[in-house]
mmCIF file of C-alpha atoms and ligand atoms in Angstrom:
data_model
loop_
_atom_site.group_PDB
_atom_site.id
_atom_site.type_symbol
_atom_site.label_atom_id
_atom_site.label_comp_id
_atom_site.label_asym_id
_atom_site.label_seq_id
_atom_site.Cartn_x
_atom_site.Cartn_y
_atom_site.Cartn_z
ATOM 1 C CA MET B 620 7.568 14.994 -8.814
ATOM 2 C CA SER B 621 4.515 13.297 -10.012
ATOM 3 C CA ALA B 622 3.805 9.680 -9.967
ATOM 4 C CA VAL B 623 1.975 9.639 -12.744
ATOM 5 C CA GLN B 624 1.811 12.317 -15.720
ATOM 6 C CA VAL B 625 -0.549 11.719 -18.754
ATOM 7 C CA GLN B 626 -0.708 14.816 -20.970
ATOM 8 C CA HIS B 627 -3.173 14.754 -23.942
ATOM 9 C CA LEU B 628 -2.979 10.877 -24.851
ATOM 10 C CA SER B 629 -4.810 9.346 -27.593
ATOM 11 C CA LYS B 630 -4.993 5.847 -28.758
ATOM 12 C CA VAL B 631 -6.817 4.847 -32.017
ATOM 13 C CA TYR B 632 -7.070 1.214 -32.911
ATOM 14 C CA ASN B 633 -7.062 0.248 -36.574
ATOM 15 C CA SER B 634 -9.851 -2.439 -35.759
ATOM 16 C CA VAL B 635 -8.838 -5.824 -35.358
ATOM 17 C CA ARG B 636 -11.927 -6.900 -36.805
ATOM 18 C CA ASN B 637 -10.012 -5.787 -40.327
ATOM 19 C CA ALA B 638 -8.743 -8.940 -40.345
ATOM 20 C CA GLY B 639 -9.508 -12.327 -42.327
ATOM 21 C CA TRP B 640 -12.640 -11.595 -45.198
ATOM 22 C CA ARG B 641 -13.181 -8.136 -44.073
ATOM 23 C CA ARG B 642 -10.160 -6.692 -45.381
ATOM 24 C CA PHE B 643 -11.379 -7.551 -48.902
ATOM 25 C CA LEU B 644 -14.777 -5.563 -48.170
ATOM 26 C CA PRO B 645 -14.707 -1.709 -49.122
ATOM 27 C CA SER B 646 -14.600 0.322 -45.914
ATOM 28 C CA ARG B 647 -17.815 2.146 -46.694
ATOM 29 C CA ALA B 648 -19.498 -1.424 -46.766
ATOM 30 C CA ASP B 649 -18.348 -2.397 -43.016
ATOM 31 C CA PRO B 650 -18.379 0.472 -40.239
ATOM 32 C CA ALA B 651 -16.370 -2.250 -38.137
ATOM 33 C CA ARG B 652 -13.412 -1.222 -40.547
ATOM 34 C CA ALA B 653 -13.015 2.166 -39.300
ATOM 35 C CA PRO B 654 -10.433 3.111 -37.261
ATOM 36 C CA PHE B 655 -11.546 3.319 -33.233
ATOM 37 C CA ARG B 656 -10.814 5.851 -30.703
ATOM 38 C CA ALA B 657 -10.379 4.512 -27.810
ATOM 39 C CA LEU B 658 -8.913 7.448 -25.578
ATOM 40 C CA ASP B 659 -9.371 10.928 -26.726
ATOM 41 C CA ASN B 660 -7.236 13.595 -25.256
ATOM 42 C CA VAL B 661 -6.695 12.796 -21.840
ATOM 43 C CA SER B 662 -4.533 14.448 -19.205
ATOM 44 C CA PHE B 663 -4.324 14.104 -15.638
ATOM 45 C CA THR B 664 -1.685 13.828 -12.791
ATOM 46 C CA VAL B 665 -1.469 11.273 -9.884
ATOM 47 C CA GLU B 666 0.851 13.025 -7.074
ATOM 48 C CA GLU B 667 3.114 10.707 -5.205
ATOM 49 C CA GLY B 668 1.398 8.878 -2.378
ATOM 50 C CA GLU B 669 -2.206 8.963 -3.971
ATOM 51 C CA PHE B 670 -4.735 6.350 -4.192
ATOM 52 C CA PHE B 671 -6.444 6.851 -7.607
ATOM 53 C CA GLY B 672 -9.153 5.476 -8.925
ATOM 54 C CA LEU B 673 -9.564 5.423 -12.925
ATOM 55 C CA LEU B 674 -13.432 4.473 -12.990
ATOM 56 C CA GLY B 675 -15.737 3.991 -16.277
ATOM 57 C CA PRO B 676 -18.478 1.250 -18.067
ATOM 58 C CA ASN B 677 -17.090 -1.338 -19.931
ATOM 59 C CA GLY B 678 -14.655 -0.019 -22.763
ATOM 60 C CA ALA B 679 -14.312 2.926 -21.466
ATOM 61 C CA GLY B 680 -10.683 2.925 -22.115
ATOM 62 C CA LYS B 681 -9.308 2.069 -18.926
ATOM 63 C CA THR B 682 -6.749 -1.077 -19.695
ATOM 64 C CA THR B 683 -5.883 0.807 -22.781
ATOM 65 C CA LEU B 684 -4.971 3.658 -20.607
ATOM 66 C CA ILE B 685 -2.893 1.457 -18.363
ATOM 67 C CA SER B 686 -1.517 -0.245 -21.677
ATOM 68 C CA LEU B 687 0.313 2.766 -22.840
ATOM 69 C CA LEU B 688 1.573 3.616 -19.159
ATOM 70 C CA ALA B 689 2.973 0.029 -18.836
ATOM 71 C CA GLY B 690 4.506 0.793 -22.370
ATOM 72 C CA LEU B 691 3.004 -2.568 -23.455
ATOM 73 C CA SER B 692 1.319 -0.407 -26.594
ATOM 74 C CA HIS B 693 1.984 3.149 -28.321
ATOM 75 C CA PRO B 694 0.212 6.024 -28.107
ATOM 76 C CA THR B 695 -1.367 7.756 -31.181
ATOM 77 C CA ALA B 696 -0.764 11.280 -29.852
ATOM 78 C CA GLY B 697 0.134 12.568 -26.335
ATOM 79 C CA SER B 698 2.898 11.396 -23.878
ATOM 80 C CA ALA B 699 2.623 9.519 -20.401
ATOM 81 C CA SER B 700 5.345 9.670 -17.521
ATOM 82 C CA ILE B 701 5.933 7.451 -14.470
ATOM 83 C CA CYS B 702 7.797 9.034 -11.482
ATOM 84 C CA GLY B 703 9.303 11.724 -14.390
ATOM 85 C CA PHE B 704 10.259 8.810 -17.062
ATOM 86 C CA ASP B 705 8.639 9.183 -20.077
ATOM 87 C CA VAL B 706 6.728 5.589 -21.181
ATOM 88 C CA ALA B 707 8.237 5.436 -24.360
ATOM 89 C CA ALA B 708 11.398 7.445 -24.494
ATOM 90 C CA GLN B 709 12.807 6.210 -21.258
ATOM 91 C CA TYR B 710 10.776 2.779 -21.148
ATOM 92 C CA LYS B 711 12.697 1.052 -18.475
ATOM 93 C CA GLN B 712 13.213 3.393 -15.912
ATOM 94 C CA ALA B 713 9.236 4.040 -16.535
ATOM 95 C CA ARG B 714 8.790 0.353 -16.418
ATOM 96 C CA ARG B 715 11.004 -0.319 -13.326
ATOM 97 C CA SER B 716 8.785 2.281 -11.660
ATOM 98 C CA LEU B 717 6.086 0.373 -12.143
ATOM 99 C CA GLY B 718 4.062 -2.817 -11.362
ATOM 100 C CA VAL B 719 0.996 -3.934 -12.839
ATOM 101 C CA VAL B 720 -1.464 -5.998 -11.721
ATOM 102 C CA PRO B 721 -3.717 -7.094 -15.322
ATOM 103 C CA GLN B 722 -6.904 -7.788 -15.544
ATOM 104 C CA GLU B 723 -6.800 -10.951 -17.613
ATOM 105 C CA LEU B 724 -4.937 -14.199 -15.881
ATOM 106 C CA VAL B 725 -1.848 -14.540 -17.750
ATOM 107 C CA TYR B 726 1.128 -17.376 -16.149
ATOM 108 C CA ASP B 727 3.266 -19.872 -17.053
ATOM 109 C CA PRO B 728 1.771 -23.415 -16.355
ATOM 110 C CA PHE B 729 5.044 -24.772 -15.665
ATOM 111 C CA PHE B 730 6.297 -23.102 -12.914
ATOM 112 C CA THR B 731 5.895 -23.008 -9.177
ATOM 113 C CA VAL B 732 4.666 -19.824 -7.477
ATOM 114 C CA ARG B 733 8.303 -19.064 -5.931
ATOM 115 C CA GLU B 734 9.831 -20.121 -9.330
ATOM 116 C CA THR B 735 7.386 -17.775 -11.166
ATOM 117 C CA LEU B 736 8.460 -14.585 -8.463
ATOM 118 C CA ARG B 737 12.246 -15.500 -9.045
ATOM 119 C CA LEU B 738 11.758 -15.393 -12.948
ATOM 120 C CA GLN B 739 10.263 -11.964 -12.647
ATOM 121 C CA SER B 740 12.265 -10.686 -10.407
ATOM 122 C CA GLY B 741 15.395 -11.812 -12.809
ATOM 123 C CA TYR B 742 13.444 -10.052 -15.552
ATOM 124 C CA PHE B 743 14.297 -6.865 -13.436
ATOM 125 C CA GLY B 744 17.655 -7.805 -13.052
ATOM 126 C CA ILE B 745 17.396 -8.995 -9.296
ATOM 127 C CA HIS B 746 18.628 -11.626 -7.605
ATOM 128 C CA ARG B 747 18.344 -13.522 -4.160
ATOM 129 C CA ASN B 748 15.234 -11.636 -3.762
ATOM 130 C CA ASP B 749 13.873 -14.644 -1.552
ATOM 131 C CA ASP B 750 13.562 -12.565 1.427
ATOM 132 C CA TRP B 751 10.839 -9.784 -0.264
ATOM 133 C CA ILE B 752 9.319 -12.785 -2.156
ATOM 134 C CA ASP B 753 8.796 -14.909 1.363
ATOM 135 C CA GLU B 754 7.239 -11.656 2.579
ATOM 136 C CA ILE B 755 4.970 -10.851 -0.031
ATOM 137 C CA LEU B 756 4.144 -14.397 -0.281
ATOM 138 C CA HIS B 757 2.854 -14.016 3.644
ATOM 139 C CA ASN B 758 1.225 -10.981 2.928
ATOM 140 C CA LEU B 759 -1.120 -12.185 0.266
ATOM 141 C CA GLY B 760 -1.876 -15.464 2.032
ATOM 142 C CA LEU B 761 0.405 -17.632 -0.682
ATOM 143 C CA THR B 762 2.996 -19.008 1.805
ATOM 144 C CA ASP B 763 1.752 -23.088 1.799
ATOM 145 C CA LYS B 764 1.432 -22.811 -1.788
ATOM 146 C CA ALA B 765 4.988 -21.551 -2.881
ATOM 147 C CA ASP B 766 5.893 -24.874 -4.382
ATOM 148 C CA ALA B 767 2.981 -25.304 -5.711
ATOM 149 C CA ASN B 768 2.521 -25.478 -10.042
ATOM 150 C CA MET B 769 0.842 -22.497 -10.793
ATOM 151 C CA ARG B 770 -1.707 -24.680 -12.938
ATOM 152 C CA ALA B 771 -2.637 -26.646 -9.729
ATOM 153 C CA LEU B 772 -4.115 -23.383 -8.226
ATOM 154 C CA SER B 773 -7.400 -21.887 -8.004
ATOM 155 C CA GLY B 774 -8.528 -18.561 -9.874
ATOM 156 C CA GLY B 775 -8.281 -16.159 -7.223
ATOM 157 C CA MET B 776 -5.050 -17.983 -6.341
ATOM 158 C CA LYS B 777 -3.473 -17.713 -9.630
ATOM 159 C CA ARG B 778 -4.891 -13.469 -9.089
ATOM 160 C CA ARG B 779 -2.972 -13.502 -5.913
ATOM 161 C CA VAL B 780 0.201 -14.617 -7.936
ATOM 162 C CA LEU B 781 -0.422 -11.775 -10.247
ATOM 163 C CA VAL B 782 -0.436 -9.313 -7.589
ATOM 164 C CA ALA B 783 2.757 -10.917 -5.897
ATOM 165 C CA GLN B 784 4.469 -10.593 -9.643
ATOM 166 C CA ALA B 785 3.641 -6.985 -9.912
ATOM 167 C CA LEU B 786 5.537 -5.941 -6.703
ATOM 168 C CA VAL B 787 8.485 -8.333 -6.627
ATOM 169 C CA HIS B 788 10.778 -4.957 -7.787
ATOM 170 C CA ARG B 789 9.093 -3.030 -4.954
ATOM 171 C CA PRO B 790 7.844 -0.062 -7.903
ATOM 172 C CA PRO B 791 6.851 2.973 -5.964
ATOM 173 C CA VAL B 792 3.660 3.531 -8.387
ATOM 174 C CA ILE B 793 1.183 0.166 -8.529
ATOM 175 C CA ILE B 794 -1.474 -0.464 -10.909
ATOM 176 C CA LEU B 795 -4.347 -2.610 -10.541
ATOM 177 C CA ASP B 796 -6.562 -3.368 -13.525
ATOM 178 C CA GLU B 797 -9.619 -5.082 -11.800
ATOM 179 C CA PRO B 798 -7.864 -6.799 -9.079
ATOM 180 C CA THR B 799 -10.468 -8.541 -7.343
ATOM 181 C CA ALA B 800 -12.612 -9.737 -10.019
ATOM 182 C CA GLY B 801 -13.926 -13.092 -9.141
ATOM 183 C CA VAL B 802 -12.080 -13.214 -6.079
ATOM 184 C CA ASP B 803 -13.615 -14.071 -2.571
ATOM 185 C CA VAL B 804 -14.305 -11.893 0.545
ATOM 186 C CA ASP B 805 -11.220 -13.365 2.298
ATOM 187 C CA LEU B 806 -9.132 -12.498 -0.739
ATOM 188 C CA ARG B 807 -10.335 -9.427 -1.313
ATOM 189 C CA ARG B 808 -10.074 -8.156 2.457
ATOM 190 C CA SER B 809 -6.622 -9.661 2.840
ATOM 191 C CA LEU B 810 -5.714 -8.273 -0.587
ATOM 192 C CA TRP B 811 -7.274 -4.156 0.224
ATOM 193 C CA ASP B 812 -5.089 -4.504 3.966
ATOM 194 C CA PHE B 813 -2.092 -5.433 2.282
ATOM 195 C CA ILE B 814 -2.601 -2.275 -0.467
ATOM 196 C CA VAL B 815 -3.751 0.041 1.917
ATOM 197 C CA ARG B 816 -0.373 -1.071 3.942
ATOM 198 C CA LEU B 817 1.660 -0.174 0.645
ATOM 199 C CA ASN B 818 -0.115 3.053 0.097
ATOM 200 C CA LYS B 819 0.472 4.060 3.511
ATOM 201 C CA SER B 820 4.304 3.473 3.612
ATOM 202 C CA GLY B 821 4.190 5.741 0.289
ATOM 203 C CA HIS B 822 3.238 3.548 -2.972
ATOM 204 C CA THR B 823 0.997 5.000 -5.218
ATOM 205 C CA ILE B 824 -1.752 3.313 -6.179
ATOM 206 C CA MET B 825 -3.909 3.597 -9.231
ATOM 207 C CA LEU B 826 -6.865 1.390 -9.399
ATOM 208 C CA THR B 827 -9.419 0.200 -12.051
ATOM 209 C CA THR B 828 -12.635 -1.528 -10.495
ATOM 210 C CA HIS B 829 -16.287 -2.223 -11.409
ATOM 211 C CA TYR B 830 -16.966 -2.517 -7.360
ATOM 212 C CA LEU B 831 -17.377 1.054 -6.500
ATOM 213 C CA GLU B 832 -17.894 0.819 -2.736
ATOM 214 C CA GLU B 833 -14.230 -0.487 -2.833
ATOM 215 C CA ALA B 834 -13.192 2.549 -5.042
ATOM 216 C CA GLU B 835 -15.497 4.578 -2.461
ATOM 217 C CA ALA B 836 -13.604 3.147 0.329
ATOM 218 C CA LEU B 837 -10.096 3.301 -0.918
ATOM 219 C CA CYS B 838 -9.449 6.015 -3.286
ATOM 220 C CA ASN B 839 -9.191 9.926 -2.410
ATOM 221 C CA ARG B 840 -9.490 11.087 -5.890
ATOM 222 C CA ILE B 841 -11.191 9.246 -8.489
ATOM 223 C CA ALA B 842 -11.360 10.056 -12.772
ATOM 224 C CA LEU B 843 -14.443 8.782 -14.519
ATOM 225 C CA LEU B 844 -13.489 7.788 -18.037
ATOM 226 C CA LYS B 845 -16.339 7.081 -20.570
ATOM 227 C CA ARG B 846 -15.960 6.560 -24.398
ATOM 228 C CA GLY B 847 -12.242 7.624 -24.217
ATOM 229 C CA GLN B 848 -12.969 10.661 -22.771
ATOM 230 C CA ILE B 849 -12.592 12.166 -18.916
ATOM 231 C CA VAL B 850 -15.685 13.265 -18.015
ATOM 232 C CA ALA B 851 -15.523 14.180 -14.137
ATOM 233 C CA LEU B 852 -12.466 14.056 -12.187
ATOM 234 C CA ASP B 853 -12.191 15.043 -8.248
ATOM 235 C CA THR B 854 -11.517 13.724 -4.978
ATOM 236 C CA THR B 855 -14.053 10.795 -3.990
ATOM 237 C CA GLN B 856 -15.724 12.841 -1.545
ATOM 238 C CA ALA B 857 -16.484 15.998 -3.902
ATOM 239 C CA LEU B 858 -18.075 13.781 -6.676
ATOM 240 C CA MET B 859 -20.274 12.652 -4.801
ATOM 241 C CA ALA B 860 -21.008 15.925 -3.279
ATOM 242 C CA ARG B 861 -21.453 17.832 -6.703
ATOM 243 C CA VAL B 862 -24.109 15.110 -7.585
ATOM 244 C CA GLY B 863 -25.917 15.510 -3.878
ATOM 245 C CA GLY B 864 -25.543 11.509 -4.317
ATOM 246 C CA ARG B 865 -25.531 9.503 -1.366
ATOM 247 C CA ASP B 866 -22.872 7.331 -2.896
ATOM 248 C CA LEU B 867 -20.079 6.961 -5.559
ATOM 249 C CA GLU B 868 -22.387 4.493 -7.396
ATOM 250 C CA GLU B 869 -25.488 7.021 -7.378
ATOM 251 C CA ALA B 870 -22.694 9.613 -8.279
ATOM 252 C CA PHE B 871 -21.609 7.334 -11.137
ATOM 253 C CA VAL B 872 -24.671 6.834 -12.464
ATOM 254 C CA HIS B 873 -25.690 10.250 -12.580
ATOM 255 C CA ILE B 874 -22.475 11.401 -14.503
ATOM 256 C CA MET B 875 -22.385 8.542 -16.646
ATOM 257 C CA HIS B 876 -26.045 9.130 -17.556
ATOM 258 C CA ASN B 877 -26.332 13.038 -17.589
ATOM 259 C CA GLY B 878 -22.664 14.258 -17.006
ATOM 260 C CA LEU B 879 -21.427 16.977 -14.796
ATOM 261 C CA GLN B 880 -23.153 20.540 -14.934
ATOM 262 C CA GLU B 881 -19.676 22.330 -13.914
ATOM 263 C CA GLU B 882 -16.096 22.433 -15.375
ATOM 264 C CA ILE B 883 -14.424 19.409 -14.581
ATOM 265 C CA ALA B 884 -12.167 20.183 -11.785
ATOM 266 C CA SER B 885 -8.282 18.924 -11.916
HETATM 267 N N1 ATP A 1941 -6.513 -4.066 -29.873
HETATM 268 C C1 ATP A 1941 -7.379 -3.517 -29.824
HETATM 269 N N2 ATP A 1941 -8.145 -3.367 -30.928
HETATM 270 C C2 ATP A 1941 -9.157 -2.971 -31.375
HETATM 271 N N3 ATP A 1941 -9.956 -2.134 -30.620
HETATM 272 C C3 ATP A 1941 -9.544 -2.405 -29.173
HETATM 273 C C4 ATP A 1941 -8.616 -3.319 -28.960
HETATM 274 N N4 ATP A 1941 -8.307 -2.967 -27.519
HETATM 275 C C5 ATP A 1941 -9.267 -2.629 -27.323
HETATM 276 N N5 ATP A 1941 -10.064 -2.086 -28.157
HETATM 277 C C6 ATP A 1941 -11.353 -1.288 -27.942
HETATM 278 O O1 ATP A 1941 -11.276 -0.028 -27.147
HETATM 279 C C7 ATP A 1941 -12.333 0.081 -26.348
HETATM 280 C C8 ATP A 1941 -11.643 0.334 -24.455
HETATM 281 O O2 ATP A 1941 -11.593 -1.050 -24.729
HETATM 282 P P1 ATP A 1941 -10.587 -1.034 -22.861
HETATM 283 O O3 ATP A 1941 -10.521 -2.732 -22.991
HETATM 284 O O4 ATP A 1941 -9.653 -0.278 -22.937
HETATM 285 O O5 ATP A 1941 -11.817 -0.655 -21.880
HETATM 286 P P2 ATP A 1941 -12.190 -0.709 -20.652
HETATM 287 O O6 ATP A 1941 -12.640 0.684 -19.876
HETATM 288 O O7 ATP A 1941 -10.780 -1.514 -19.823
HETATM 289 O O8 ATP A 1941 -13.384 -1.999 -20.697
HETATM 290 P P3 ATP A 1941 -13.681 -3.158 -19.153
HETATM 291 O O9 ATP A 1941 -14.160 -2.465 -18.383
HETATM 292 O O10 ATP A 1941 -14.756 -3.701 -20.143
HETATM 293 O O11 ATP A 1941 -12.844 -3.858 -19.101
HETATM 294 C C9 ATP A 1941 -13.202 -1.159 -26.527
HETATM 295 O O12 ATP A 1941 -14.208 -0.383 -27.348
HETATM 296 C C10 ATP A 1941 -12.408 -1.991 -26.885
HETATM 297 O O13 ATP A 1941 -13.283 -3.129 -27.750
#
C-alpha cells in the first residue's frame, strides 16, 4: 500500500484579497478578486519507506498540498490518501497516520515543552506517553528544556518542539514543511540524523525545503512544483542527470526556467 497517494488534486482559492472594501468593486476592476488556482491537477504516489522531496519556488503550492493532506483544507477537485485512508472520508485514520511539522512557529505560550507534548498526545487519545516523549526530547536535544515554558525558548528550540509534536503519536508518515528554516547548523545536523534514523526504521518522509543541498543529500525521489503543477518527478540522481546538471540546484534552476524536454516520469 502507498504511504501517500494524490490523484488529480486541485485547489482554487477565492482570493483572501476579496475581503474588506475590495468586495464592493466590480471584479473586472480588480484582478486580485479573481479566483486563484494554487494546485492544478496534481497526481503522484509516495511509497512506504521513501524519503520524498516536494520542491518548488515560493508560492508553487507546497504548503497548500500539505494542508490538503493534513485535512486542514478541502480540495476543489481530486482526492488524496495517507496509508490507504482517504483524507476527507476517513479523516481520523488518515490524520493518525500522519505527523506534520508546519512551516510556521505556532505554539501555546502557557505550557511547558512536556505539557505541550502530553497535550498533543491527548489529541490522539494517547495517555502515559512519557517514555516516548523522553526519547523524542533526547533525540532532539530538548531534554534540559522539558520543563521550560514555550515562550522562553529560542526560535530554533521552538522549531524542535514542533518536530517533537509531529512525532508523539508515532505516525508512519511524516511531512516536514521547511523544518530547517532559521535553525543553526547543530540543530540541522541533529534533526537530519534523527529524521534519517526514523526513515531507516521504516517511516516515510515527505520534505519541503528551499535548501536544495539538503534535498539532494536526503531525498531518493523528488517532485518539482511550479505554479501549482508538477513539472518534474523522478529520482534525485535521474533529475540531475536528465539536465546534465552537476547538482540539484542546477537541475532545479534549469527545469524551472526551461522545463524538461522529455515526458515526466512517474
Ligand atoms: N488562504 C489563501 N487564500 C488565497 N490564496 C492563498 C491562500 N493560501 C495560499 N494562497 C496562494 O496560493 C499560492 C501557493 O501558496 P503556498 O503557500 O501553497 O506556496 P508554497 O509553495 O508553500 O510557498 P513557500 O515556498 O513560499 O512557502 C500562493 O500564490 C499563495 O499566495
